[in-house]
Amino acid sequence: MDIYGKDTIDAYRGRELYENPPHLYAVSDAAYKAMKRRAKDTCIVISGESGAGKTEASKHIMQYIAAITNPSQKAEVESVKNVLLKSNCVLEAFGNAKTNRNDNSSRFGKYMDINFNFNGDPTGGHINNYLLEKSRVVQQHEGERNFHSFYQLLRGGSEEMLKSCHLHNDPALYLYTREGSAATTSNNDRMNHKAVMSALDAIGFLPEEIRSINQILASILHLGNVSFASDGENIKILGLDSVKHISELTATDPDSVSKSLLFRTVATGGGEVIEKGHTEQDACFGRNAFAKALYERLFGWIVSRINGIIEVKDYNPVLHGKNTVIGVLDIYGFEIFDSNSFEQFCINYCNEKLQQLFIELILQQEQDEYQREGITWQHIDYFNNQIIVGLVEQQHKGIISILDEACLTVGNVTDTVCLESMNTKLAQHPHYTSRKFNPSDKSMDFQKHFRIRHYAGDVTYSVDGFLEKNKDLLFQDFKRLMYNSTNPVLKEMWPDGQLSITEVTKRPLTAATLFKNSIVALVDKLACKEPYYVRCIKPNEMKSPVLFDDARCEHQVAYLGLLENVMVRRAGFAYRQLYARFLQRYKMTCEYTWPNHLMSSDREAVEAIITQHGFHDDVAYGHTKLFVRTPRSLFTLEQERAALLPILVLFLQKVWRGALARLRCRRMRAIYTIMGCYKRYKVKAHFWEVERRFANVRTMADYGRSVQWPTPPAALASFHRITNTLHRRWWARQIVKNIPPSDMLEVRAKVAALTSLSGERKDWGVGRAWERDYLSNVRDCPQTSSGFVRVSRELKNKDGYGQVVFSGFCRKVNRFNKSTDRALLITDQFVYKLEPRKQFKVLKRVPLDLFTGLSVTSGVDQMAVLHTSSHDDVLMCLQPGELCPNQDRVGELVGVLVDHFSRVRNGPFHVKVCCSALQLQMRGRPKSVTVETKPGQTITDFKKSRNGFVLLLPAN
């Protein structure tokens, strides 16, 4: 039937219980809404007979919860949902088996808590398992199978994996799976094995952990094939291949495995350790106990491993809101087999406890609450199964206490002796009987059977194996063997194996007592939650989808108490709440109660809400609670509340945003006030510091040049730059004031040279006095100065120039790459080329206005190019004086020309410092000059290049 698809989920999502026909999704949604609306923990209890559909119902509930949560598709929430869903597949494989009543019967109880955050999204969970039927590992009834995991391993495992485990894909080859190998089942073991392996990987099991799981399953199968034979007083193992396989798969020593199967280590009262050999019967018992314990520990480890992955870690209610829970209980149903043993006794006791919880919460507590609150109520009778629960669990008189007493008694206490003790102590109990009290009832055997009248029917139990299963004995040798395994997974499963044989340990609780304690804890956990029930009815015993046995269904409805439940529900009230809680949730729906009422009590305020909505005929007022009869009234209130919430939220947001804005405004004003005061303080502090540092600069030798300026605040950055500039100008003026007027011309020329060369030429003669007119200087040119003075005077009279800007000897290079010694005279009107060897005869006169710039090199050579507007540049090398052969005169030439052009002619004069080659034009043709300084060369050595020439100068 297509009643569990996506369309059905959408039809029930967010709807109230009365709006759609009854469905699993309706119950699930009601539990989810109660948890989310009222932040209250809820639980869904699924009950029914074996094969009635409890496991399938739990899976549909989980699928519905997964479908309606996490609409924003958060990755971490999706991961939790995936693990919760995939865990069902894994737990079914290892905890379910085929029985004669059900092809997928849960042979363990499962209670899963799902944790939700304040948004209603699952954040984690926890699984509790109860009483795994481990006896099924070594023995099954006719027509039944072992746990699914064994057949899935054998029929679905790859050839490589089976070979590594020394297995074959035929279950009939192994004692523990032989009985179920021929049983017909609807399960596809091969496909299910793939699904389980995929689920283990998706949950987060590591590859080595999955490999260890398969190895443990294989070890159990090989353990079943270990057989023993008696050899006089001793016994031996027939065929050691299985022992070797077990040793390899469990990572233990083969001799230790054999020794654990054949001997038992015992510590005497004096502390002496002896080895006691087994009989053939004891060896088989020990082997089976070991196999059962291996599987039980494996199952428990798988559950704890899943819990470790999905449990909520580091949850902080302050940061994440309240953590609410929905519990889902899927536990074995009531069982009546042809032969009922210890496992059926525990399972049926569990169902009695759950039925008692149902009676207390639904039938007893609800009616008691009506009477306590003063609600008019006609009492409805029901059967209270507390008397049956007491028969099983009562201290000193119950069946579990009798079993424990028999297990603790020293001597040869058999199951028959235990039955006699039960007959003696329970003879007067109305729900207990045996063949001794009913000799004519041949359905029971003497000294073998007893019968309990359960709420679901009479069940006859065979006491064979009761004491053995209750003791749950496992020799310590097997525990130490597994603890000493080199497989970390196995070692983790057996922590109790670390105790030595001489260490005295407390006697462990029996299996029945452990199970009783866990069921009592489960019932207490369910009792503190708001319960929702799913009752599964089994229509027939034939596993048929089309047969409906009326009598059988009527019997189940009767013993489940459903008729009484319906009567209480129809006569009672669907919802009840304390007046204060009801008022807190729905006060916004009434004008007289919002935001706070002025009435004398909360009850009057609640009455005002009910009257305004016209629900007075559908409610009853108790002493402390309001009772609402139908869900429709409550749904109407919820709808109106949901419609008002956005308006209230907007109002609260408006008020809160206004408060935040005003608070932010006051803070900003305070901040700006503080900032303004602080800025003014920083400005004043800067002024005070500048004043302190520069107070005595007038009397300093360097006029404050060495004083370090304080770092200004950001607001005074521009002021600092201006002040610094002013101080530099004042400092320069103070320095200039002390310079004699006769030296000012030289100072201006050096400043002009410094500015033009921009630090690109290291040595430019700044450290010496600049003579300018070197040709008329007697010290520089003692032999020719008189002749030049005469020629200079004649030219001055002839051409009328005002002053000599620069004069000196040079080596001029023409366009034919030839060089000659010449004298250079630069005046304020003309530039003269003179022949020093012919009494300074004028060879060429060029107006100074024709010169546009000057190029020099960045090295120590004295090369210079005077550029002209007529593209006929002058290339020359200035010659030092006779008394100062290393004197640099290029810087002086640059300085005097730049100073003259900028100060006298007010025209541009460009200076270029070349790092590689000098670029010039001679008669309109471009030339490139590269200067190489080499030792031993003379000024007359030239080497032609492609587009000019290379001039070789002496190293000095």
PDB file of N, CA and C in Angstrom, residues 784-839:
ATOM      1  N   THR A 784     100.492  80.603 -18.705  1.00  0.00           N
ATOM      2  CA  THR A 784      99.601  81.140 -19.759  1.00  0.00           C
ATOM      3  C   THR A 784      98.627  82.173 -19.242  1.00  0.00           C
ATOM      4  N   SER A 785      98.597  82.403 -17.954  1.00  0.00           N
ATOM      5  CA  SER A 785      97.563  83.282 -17.399  1.00  0.00           C
ATOM      6  C   SER A 785      97.682  84.705 -17.925  1.00  0.00           C
ATOM      7  N   SER A 786      98.912  85.206 -18.067  1.00  0.00           N
ATOM      8  CA  SER A 786      99.077  86.600 -18.516  1.00  0.00           C
ATOM      9  C   SER A 786      98.571  86.786 -19.943  1.00  0.00           C
ATOM     10  N   GLY A 787      98.861  85.792 -20.809  1.00  0.00           N
ATOM     11  CA  GLY A 787      98.393  85.883 -22.189  1.00  0.00           C
ATOM     12  C   GLY A 787      96.882  85.831 -22.274  1.00  0.00           C
ATOM     13  N   PHE A 788      96.276  84.980 -21.451  1.00  0.00           N
ATOM     14  CA  PHE A 788      94.815  84.860 -21.484  1.00  0.00           C
ATOM     15  C   PHE A 788      94.167  86.127 -20.951  1.00  0.00           C
ATOM     16  N   VAL A 789      94.765  86.743 -19.927  1.00  0.00           N
ATOM     17  CA  VAL A 789      94.192  87.988 -19.381  1.00  0.00           C
ATOM     18  C   VAL A 789      94.142  89.054 -20.464  1.00  0.00           C
ATOM     19  N   ARG A 790      95.174  89.157 -21.253  1.00  0.00           N
ATOM     20  CA  ARG A 790      95.228  90.157 -22.319  1.00  0.00           C
ATOM     21  C   ARG A 790      94.158  89.887 -23.362  1.00  0.00           C
ATOM     22  N   VAL A 791      94.064  88.569 -23.788  1.00  0.00           N
ATOM     23  CA  VAL A 791      93.050  88.217 -24.805  1.00  0.00           C
ATOM     24  C   VAL A 791      91.647  88.446 -24.249  1.00  0.00           C
ATOM     25  N   SER A 792      91.417  88.084 -22.994  1.00  0.00           N
ATOM     26  CA  SER A 792      90.098  88.253 -22.389  1.00  0.00           C
ATOM     27  C   SER A 792      89.700  89.716 -22.348  1.00  0.00           C
ATOM     28  N   ARG A 793      90.659  90.606 -22.069  1.00  0.00           N
ATOM     29  CA  ARG A 793      90.347  92.025 -22.004  1.00  0.00           C
ATOM     30  C   ARG A 793      89.957  92.530 -23.389  1.00  0.00           C
ATOM     31  N   GLU A 794      90.718  92.058 -24.413  1.00  0.00           N
ATOM     32  CA  GLU A 794      90.405  92.483 -25.785  1.00  0.00           C
ATOM     33  C   GLU A 794      89.005  92.037 -26.203  1.00  0.00           C
ATOM     34  N   LEU A 795      88.662  90.770 -25.868  1.00  0.00           N
ATOM     35  CA  LEU A 795      87.335  90.260 -26.251  1.00  0.00           C
ATOM     36  C   LEU A 795      86.234  91.012 -25.512  1.00  0.00           C
ATOM     37  N   LYS A 796      86.506  91.380 -24.289  1.00  0.00           N
ATOM     38  CA  LYS A 796      85.493  92.097 -23.526  1.00  0.00           C
ATOM     39  C   LYS A 796      85.232  93.462 -24.134  1.00  0.00           C
ATOM     40  N   ASN A 797      86.323  94.108 -24.554  1.00  0.00           N
ATOM     41  CA  ASN A 797      86.147  95.412 -25.186  1.00  0.00           C
ATOM     42  C   ASN A 797      85.464  95.283 -26.540  1.00  0.00           C
ATOM     43  N   LYS A 798      85.783  94.190 -27.214  1.00  0.00           N
ATOM     44  CA  LYS A 798      85.246  93.989 -28.575  1.00  0.00           C
ATOM     45  C   LYS A 798      83.788  93.555 -28.536  1.00  0.00           C
ATOM     46  N   ASP A 799      83.462  92.532 -27.756  1.00  0.00           N
ATOM     47  CA  ASP A 799      82.095  91.926 -27.771  1.00  0.00           C
ATOM     48  C   ASP A 799      81.200  92.513 -26.685  1.00  0.00           C
ATOM     49  N   GLY A 800      81.793  93.157 -25.697  1.00  0.00           N
ATOM     50  CA  GLY A 800      81.004  93.836 -24.672  1.00  0.00           C
ATOM     51  C   GLY A 800      80.332  92.890 -23.674  1.00  0.00           C
ATOM     52  N   TYR A 801      80.910  91.749 -23.376  1.00  0.00           N
ATOM     53  CA  TYR A 801      80.284  90.859 -22.368  1.00  0.00           C
ATOM     54  C   TYR A 801      80.547  91.426 -20.987  1.00  0.00           C
ATOM     55  N   GLY A 802      79.778  91.030 -20.006  1.00  0.00           N
ATOM     56  CA  GLY A 802      79.861  91.605 -18.680  1.00  0.00           C
ATOM     57  C   GLY A 802      80.837  90.882 -17.762  1.00  0.00           C
ATOM     58  N   GLN A 803      80.758  89.518 -17.758  1.00  0.00           N
ATOM     59  CA  GLN A 803      81.606  88.762 -16.840  1.00  0.00           C
ATOM     60  C   GLN A 803      81.935  87.410 -17.438  1.00  0.00           C
ATOM     61  N   VAL A 804      83.005  86.798 -16.854  1.00  0.00           N
ATOM     62  CA  VAL A 804      83.377  85.438 -17.253  1.00  0.00           C
ATOM     63  C   VAL A 804      82.611  84.454 -16.376  1.00  0.00           C
ATOM     64  N   VAL A 805      81.859  83.576 -17.014  1.00  0.00           N
ATOM     65  CA  VAL A 805      81.111  82.554 -16.271  1.00  0.00           C
ATOM     66  C   VAL A 805      82.010  81.377 -15.935  1.00  0.00           C
ATOM     67  N   PHE A 806      82.827  80.922 -16.908  1.00  0.00           N
ATOM     68  CA  PHE A 806      83.721  79.790 -16.671  1.00  0.00           C
ATOM     69  C   PHE A 806      84.801  79.819 -17.741  1.00  0.00           C
ATOM     70  N   SER A 807      86.036  79.395 -17.332  1.00  0.00           N
ATOM     71  CA  SER A 807      87.118  79.251 -18.322  1.00  0.00           C
ATOM     72  C   SER A 807      88.045  78.148 -17.839  1.00  0.00           C
ATOM     73  N   GLY A 808      88.657  77.443 -18.810  1.00  0.00           N
ATOM     74  CA  GLY A 808      89.581  76.373 -18.458  1.00  0.00           C
ATOM     75  C   GLY A 808      90.029  75.630 -19.687  1.00  0.00           C
ATOM     76  N   PHE A 809      91.043  74.759 -19.496  1.00  0.00           N
ATOM     77  CA  PHE A 809      91.516  73.922 -20.595  1.00  0.00           C
ATOM     78  C   PHE A 809      90.607  72.713 -20.749  1.00  0.00           C
ATOM     79  N   CYS A 810      90.516  72.240 -22.000  1.00  0.00           N
ATOM     80  CA  CYS A 810      89.698  71.053 -22.274  1.00  0.00           C
ATOM     81  C   CYS A 810      90.257  70.318 -23.473  1.00  0.00           C
ATOM     82  N   ARG A 811      89.765  69.121 -23.652  1.00  0.00           N
ATOM     83  CA  ARG A 811      90.118  68.302 -24.810  1.00  0.00           C
ATOM     84  C   ARG A 811      88.852  68.161 -25.629  1.00  0.00           C
ATOM     85  N   LYS A 812      88.841  68.793 -26.808  1.00  0.00           N
ATOM     86  CA  LYS A 812      87.624  68.777 -27.613  1.00  0.00           C
ATOM     87  C   LYS A 812      87.698  67.669 -28.655  1.00  0.00           C
ATOM     88  N   VAL A 813      86.535  67.026 -28.887  1.00  0.00           N
ATOM     89  CA  VAL A 813      86.425  65.943 -29.857  1.00  0.00           C
ATOM     90  C   VAL A 813      85.475  66.403 -30.943  1.00  0.00           C
ATOM     91  N   ASN A 814      85.956  66.272 -32.230  1.00  0.00           N
ATOM     92  CA  ASN A 814      85.094  66.706 -33.330  1.00  0.00           C
ATOM     93  C   ASN A 814      84.314  65.523 -33.880  1.00  0.00           C
ATOM     94  N   ARG A 815      83.584  65.798 -34.979  1.00  0.00           N
ATOM     95  CA  ARG A 815      82.726  64.749 -35.523  1.00  0.00           C
ATOM     96  C   ARG A 815      83.511  63.671 -36.228  1.00  0.00           C
ATOM     97  N   PHE A 816      84.817  63.927 -36.498  1.00  0.00           N
ATOM     98  CA  PHE A 816      85.642  62.897 -37.140  1.00  0.00           C
ATOM     99  C   PHE A 816      86.403  62.067 -36.113  1.00  0.00           C
ATOM    100  N   ASN A 817      85.969  62.157 -34.874  1.00  0.00           N
ATOM    101  CA  ASN A 817      86.552  61.380 -33.775  1.00  0.00           C
ATOM    102  C   ASN A 817      88.017  61.774 -33.515  1.00  0.00           C
ATOM    103  N   LYS A 818      88.339  63.025 -33.794  1.00  0.00           N
ATOM    104  CA  LYS A 818      89.668  63.522 -33.505  1.00  0.00           C
ATOM    105  C   LYS A 818      89.600  64.503 -32.346  1.00  0.00           C
ATOM    106  N   SER A 819      90.626  64.466 -31.469  1.00  0.00           N
ATOM    107  CA  SER A 819      90.625  65.329 -30.295  1.00  0.00           C
ATOM    108  C   SER A 819      91.841  66.254 -30.326  1.00  0.00           C
ATOM    109  N   THR A 820      91.615  67.467 -29.834  1.00  0.00           N
ATOM    110  CA  THR A 820      92.697  68.478 -29.777  1.00  0.00           C
ATOM    111  C   THR A 820      92.561  69.244 -28.484  1.00  0.00           C
ATOM    112  N   ASP A 821      93.677  69.784 -28.000  1.00  0.00           N
ATOM    113  CA  ASP A 821      93.664  70.606 -26.793  1.00  0.00           C
ATOM    114  C   ASP A 821      93.131  71.986 -27.146  1.00  0.00           C
ATOM    115  N   ARG A 822      92.186  72.443 -26.373  1.00  0.00           N
ATOM    116  CA  ARG A 822      91.587  73.746 -26.575  1.00  0.00           C
ATOM    117  C   ARG A 822      91.377  74.423 -25.212  1.00  0.00           C
ATOM    118  N   ALA A 823      91.087  75.732 -25.312  1.00  0.00           N
ATOM    119  CA  ALA A 823      90.713  76.491 -24.124  1.00  0.00           C
ATOM    120  C   ALA A 823      89.267  76.906 -24.276  1.00  0.00           C
ATOM    121  N   LEU A 824      88.510  76.820 -23.161  1.00  0.00           N
ATOM    122  CA  LEU A 824      87.076  77.112 -23.175  1.00  0.00           C
ATOM    123  C   LEU A 824      86.838  78.370 -22.346  1.00  0.00           C
ATOM    124  N   LEU A 825      86.159  79.333 -22.965  1.00  0.00           N
ATOM    125  CA  LEU A 825      85.802  80.554 -22.276  1.00  0.00           C
ATOM    126  C   LEU A 825      84.301  80.763 -22.439  1.00  0.00           C
ATOM    127  N   ILE A 826      83.593  80.787 -21.272  1.00  0.00           N
ATOM    128  CA  ILE A 826      82.141  80.999 -21.281  1.00  0.00           C
ATOM    129  C   ILE A 826      81.879  82.315 -20.565  1.00  0.00           C
ATOM    130  N   THR A 827      81.274  83.252 -21.301  1.00  0.00           N
ATOM    131  CA  THR A 827      80.907  84.543 -20.718  1.00  0.00           C
ATOM    132  C   THR A 827      79.403  84.648 -20.665  1.00  0.00           C
ATOM    133  N   ASP A 828      78.932  85.794 -20.184  1.00  0.00           N
ATOM    134  CA  ASP A 828      77.479  85.968 -20.103  1.00  0.00           C
ATOM    135  C   ASP A 828      76.851  86.266 -21.449  1.00  0.00           C
ATOM    136  N   GLN A 829      77.683  86.360 -22.525  1.00  0.00           N
ATOM    137  CA  GLN A 829      77.143  86.628 -23.852  1.00  0.00           C
ATOM    138  C   GLN A 829      77.512  85.539 -24.865  1.00  0.00           C
ATOM    139  N   PHE A 830      78.790  85.058 -24.810  1.00  0.00           N
ATOM    140  CA  PHE A 830      79.262  84.127 -25.826  1.00  0.00           C
ATOM    141  C   PHE A 830      80.053  83.000 -25.159  1.00  0.00           C
ATOM    142  N   VAL A 831      80.206  81.944 -25.981  1.00  0.00           N
ATOM    143  CA  VAL A 831      81.092  80.824 -25.632  1.00  0.00           C
ATOM    144  C   VAL A 831      82.194  80.814 -26.686  1.00  0.00           C
ATOM    145  N   TYR A 832      83.479  80.870 -26.208  1.00  0.00           N
ATOM    146  CA  TYR A 832      84.621  80.959 -27.122  1.00  0.00           C
ATOM    147  C   TYR A 832      85.424  79.674 -27.062  1.00  0.00           C
ATOM    148  N   LYS A 833      85.832  79.213 -28.274  1.00  0.00           N
ATOM    149  CA  LYS A 833      86.797  78.118 -28.390  1.00  0.00           C
ATOM    150  C   LYS A 833      88.133  78.750 -28.767  1.00  0.00           C
ATOM    151  N   LEU A 834      89.207  78.594 -27.912  1.00  0.00           N
ATOM    152  CA  LEU A 834      90.488  79.275 -28.087  1.00  0.00           C
ATOM    153  C   LEU A 834      91.587  78.253 -28.333  1.00  0.00           C
ATOM    154  N   GLU A 835      92.598  78.713 -29.061  1.00  0.00           N
ATOM    155  CA  GLU A 835      93.773  77.877 -29.336  1.00  0.00           C
ATOM    156  C   GLU A 835      94.861  78.300 -28.356  1.00  0.00           C
ATOM    157  N   PRO A 836      95.166  77.483 -27.289  1.00  0.00           N
ATOM    158  CA  PRO A 836      96.137  77.918 -26.273  1.00  0.00           C
ATOM    159  C   PRO A 836      97.552  78.020 -26.824  1.00  0.00           C
ATOM    160  N   ARG A 837      97.854  77.224 -27.869  1.00  0.00           N
ATOM    161  CA  ARG A 837      99.223  77.245 -28.379  1.00  0.00           C
ATOM    162  C   ARG A 837      99.485  78.451 -29.281  1.00  0.00           C
ATOM    163  N   LYS A 838      98.480  79.201 -29.668  1.00  0.00           N
ATOM    164  CA  LYS A 838      98.609  80.367 -30.534  1.00  0.00           C
ATOM    165  C   LYS A 838      98.093  81.613 -29.828  1.00  0.00           C
ATOM    166  N   GLN A 839      98.519  81.786 -28.626  1.00  0.00           N
ATOM    167  CA  GLN A 839      98.200  82.987 -27.853  1.00  0.00           C
ATOM    168  C   GLN A 839      96.679  83.152 -27.688  1.00  0.00           C
TER     169      GLN A 839
END
